[in-house]
């Protein structure tokens, strides 16, 4: 699972970097907002993964899907929402930030915009693979019961989730965090 999440985080870094490279104000703003999105969503994903690994310390994650969605539905839901946020789920801050990055990239170059869209599609595939590997599958009959999230584990995840969903519903409030003197560098200054 950590390798799959590593691929996902690498793709997210490519989206942030792509927004910076395009040199448009939309691209810069999108990359800054996506940076915040990646920080919150990846923190939630890693906390969810660590909670699973603490509950099942000896499980060989590469061999079979443990089917944890039945016994730990809150954990599965948090993981899925954080992962889909990174894939650009509408209604989340990930959708808004990726839209800004894609708009800035296509304004700069169609090839760059297409590259970032393909990167986002590969991220969605990594999200699907990570979720199916961790949460879907058939639970063995003799499997021990896995406890769902404890309250002390839920609160940090809820805080990240509220930020991502509120930012998706009210993206201008997050975009305003950008310093007013921040401007994209003018294209063509000897570059």
Coordinates of C-alpha atoms in Angstrom, one line a residue:
X1 CA 0.0 0.0 0.0
X2 CA 2.8 2.4 0.7
X3 CA 4.2 1.9 -2.8
X4 CA 0.8 2.6 -4.3
X5 CA 0.4 5.8 -2.2
X6 CA 4.0 6.7 -3.2
X7 CA 3.0 6.6 -6.9
X8 CA -0.1 8.7 -6.1
X9 CA 1.9 11.3 -4.2
X10 CA 4.4 11.5 -7.0
X11 CA 1.6 12.2 -9.5
X12 CA 0.3 14.9 -7.2
X13 CA 3.7 16.5 -7.0
X14 CA 3.8 16.5 -10.8
X15 CA 0.5 18.4 -10.9
X16 CA 1.8 21.0 -8.5
X17 CA 5.0 21.3 -10.5
X18 CA 3.1 21.5 -13.7
X19 CA 1.0 24.4 -12.4
X20 CA 4.2 26.3 -11.5
X21 CA 5.9 25.5 -14.8
X22 CA 3.2 26.9 -17.0
X23 CA 3.9 30.4 -15.7
X24 CA 0.3 31.7 -15.8
X25 CA -1.5 33.2 -12.8
X26 CA -4.1 30.5 -12.9
X27 CA -1.5 27.8 -13.0
X28 CA 0.4 29.3 -10.0
X29 CA -2.8 29.8 -8.0
X30 CA -3.9 26.2 -8.8
X31 CA -0.6 24.8 -7.8
X32 CA -0.6 26.6 -4.5
X33 CA -4.2 25.5 -3.7
X34 CA -3.3 22.0 -4.9
X35 CA -0.3 22.0 -2.6
X36 CA -2.7 22.6 0.4
X37 CA -5.0 19.9 -0.9
X38 CA -2.2 17.4 -1.2
X39 CA -1.0 18.3 2.3
X40 CA -4.4 17.7 3.9
X41 CA -5.5 14.7 1.8
X42 CA -2.1 12.9 2.0
X43 CA -2.0 13.4 5.8
X44 CA -5.5 11.8 6.0
X45 CA -4.4 8.9 3.7
X46 CA -1.3 8.2 5.6
X47 CA -3.1 8.4 9.0
X48 CA -5.7 5.9 7.6
X49 CA -3.1 3.6 6.3
X50 CA -1.2 3.7 9.6
X51 CA -4.4 3.0 11.5
X52 CA -4.9 -0.1 9.3
X53 CA -1.4 -1.3 9.8
X54 CA -1.6 -0.9 13.5
X55 CA -4.8 -3.0 13.6
X56 CA -3.4 -5.8 11.4
X57 CA 0.4 -5.8 12.1
X58 CA 1.3 -9.2 10.6
X59 CA -0.8 -9.1 7.4
X60 CA 1.0 -9.5 4.1
X61 CA -0.7 -6.6 2.2
X62 CA 0.7 -7.7 -1.2
X63 CA -0.9 -11.2 -1.2
X64 CA -4.6 -10.6 -0.7
X65 CA -7.2 -7.9 -0.1
X66 CA -8.2 -8.1 3.5
X67 CA -11.8 -6.9 2.9
X68 CA -11.7 -4.2 5.7
X69 CA -14.6 -2.2 4.4
X70 CA -17.1 -4.4 6.1
X71 CA -15.5 -4.3 9.6
X72 CA -14.1 -0.8 9.5
X73 CA -16.5 1.3 7.4
X74 CA -15.5 4.7 8.7
X75 CA -11.8 4.0 8.0
X76 CA -12.7 2.9 4.5
X77 CA -14.9 6.0 3.9
X78 CA -12.2 8.4 5.1
X79 CA -9.6 6.7 3.0
X80 CA -11.8 6.8 -0.1
X81 CA -12.8 10.4 0.3
X82 CA -9.2 11.5 0.8
X83 CA -8.0 9.4 -2.2
X84 CA -10.8 10.7 -4.4
X85 CA -10.0 14.3 -3.4
X86 CA -6.5 13.7 -4.8
X87 CA -8.1 12.3 -8.0
X88 CA -10.2 15.5 -8.4
X89 CA -13.6 14.5 -7.0
X90 CA -16.1 17.3 -7.7
X91 CA -17.2 19.1 -4.5
X92 CA -13.7 18.9 -3.0
X93 CA -10.8 21.3 -3.0
X94 CA -8.9 18.8 -5.2
X95 CA -11.4 19.4 -8.1
X96 CA -11.0 23.2 -7.8
X97 CA -7.3 23.2 -7.7
X98 CA -6.9 20.7 -10.6
X99 CA -9.3 22.8 -12.6
X100 CA -7.1 25.9 -12.1
X101 CA -4.0 23.9 -12.9
X102 CA -5.5 22.5 -16.1
X103 CA -6.9 25.9 -17.2
X104 CA -3.5 27.5 -16.7
X105 CA -1.7 24.6 -18.5
X106 CA -4.0 24.6 -21.5
X107 CA -3.7 28.4 -21.8
X108 CA 0.1 27.9 -21.9
X109 CA 0.3 24.9 -24.1
X110 CA -2.2 22.2 -25.2
X111 CA 0.5 19.5 -24.9
X112 CA 1.2 20.6 -21.3
X113 CA -2.5 20.5 -20.5
X114 CA -2.9 17.1 -22.0
X115 CA 0.1 15.8 -20.0
X116 CA -1.4 17.0 -16.8
X117 CA -4.8 15.5 -17.6
X118 CA -3.1 12.1 -18.3
X119 CA -1.2 12.5 -15.0
X120 CA -4.5 13.1 -13.2
X121 CA -6.0 10.0 -14.9
X122 CA -3.1 7.9 -13.8
X123 CA -3.6 9.2 -10.3
X124 CA -7.2 8.1 -10.4
X125 CA -6.1 4.6 -11.4
X126 CA -3.6 4.6 -8.4
X127 CA -6.5 5.6 -6.1
X128 CA -8.7 2.8 -7.4
X129 CA -5.9 0.2 -7.0
X130 CA -5.0 1.4 -3.5
X131 CA -8.6 1.3 -2.3
X132 CA -9.4 -2.1 -3.8
X133 CA -6.1 -3.6 -2.4
X134 CA -6.8 -2.4 1.1
X135 CA -10.5 -2.5 1.6
X136 CA -12.3 -4.7 -0.9
X137 CA -12.1 -8.5 -1.1
X138 CA -13.6 -11.3 1.0
X139 CA -12.9 -11.4 4.7
X140 CA -11.8 -14.9 5.7
X141 CA -14.2 -16.7 8.0
X142 CA -11.6 -17.0 10.8
X143 CA -10.5 -13.4 10.6
X144 CA -10.4 -11.4 13.8
X145 CA -12.7 -8.4 14.1
X146 CA -10.9 -5.2 13.2
X147 CA -12.1 -2.2 15.2
X148 CA -13.2 0.8 13.4
X149 CA -11.7 4.3 14.0
X150 CA -11.5 5.4 17.6
X151 CA -12.6 8.9 18.5
X152 CA -9.0 10.1 19.0
X153 CA -8.3 8.9 15.5
X154 CA -11.4 10.4 14.0
X155 CA -10.9 14.0 15.0
X156 CA -7.8 14.7 13.0
X157 CA -9.3 13.0 10.0
X158 CA -12.5 14.9 10.4
X159 CA -10.5 18.2 10.5
X160 CA -8.7 17.4 7.2
X161 CA -12.0 16.3 5.7
X162 CA -13.8 19.5 6.7
X163 CA -11.0 21.6 5.2
X164 CA -11.2 19.7 1.9
X165 CA -14.9 19.7 1.6
X166 CA -15.4 23.3 2.8
X167 CA -12.6 24.4 0.4
X168 CA -14.4 22.6 -2.4
X169 CA -17.7 24.3 -1.7
X170 CA -16.1 27.7 -1.1
X171 CA -12.9 27.7 -3.1
X172 CA -12.5 31.5 -3.2
X173 CA -11.9 31.6 0.5
X174 CA -8.9 29.3 0.0
X175 CA -7.7 31.1 -3.1
X176 CA -7.7 34.4 -1.2
X177 CA -5.0 33.1 1.1
X178 CA -2.6 33.9 -1.7
X179 CA -0.6 37.0 -1.0
X180 CA -2.0 40.0 -2.9
X181 CA 1.5 40.9 -4.3
X182 CA 1.9 37.4 -5.7
X183 CA 1.9 37.4 -9.4
X184 CA 3.0 34.9 -12.0
X185 CA 6.2 35.9 -13.8
X186 CA 5.7 37.5 -17.1
X187 CA 6.3 35.0 -20.0
X188 CA 9.1 35.8 -22.3
X189 CA 11.6 37.6 -19.9
X190 CA 14.6 35.9 -21.3
X191 CA 13.5 32.4 -20.6

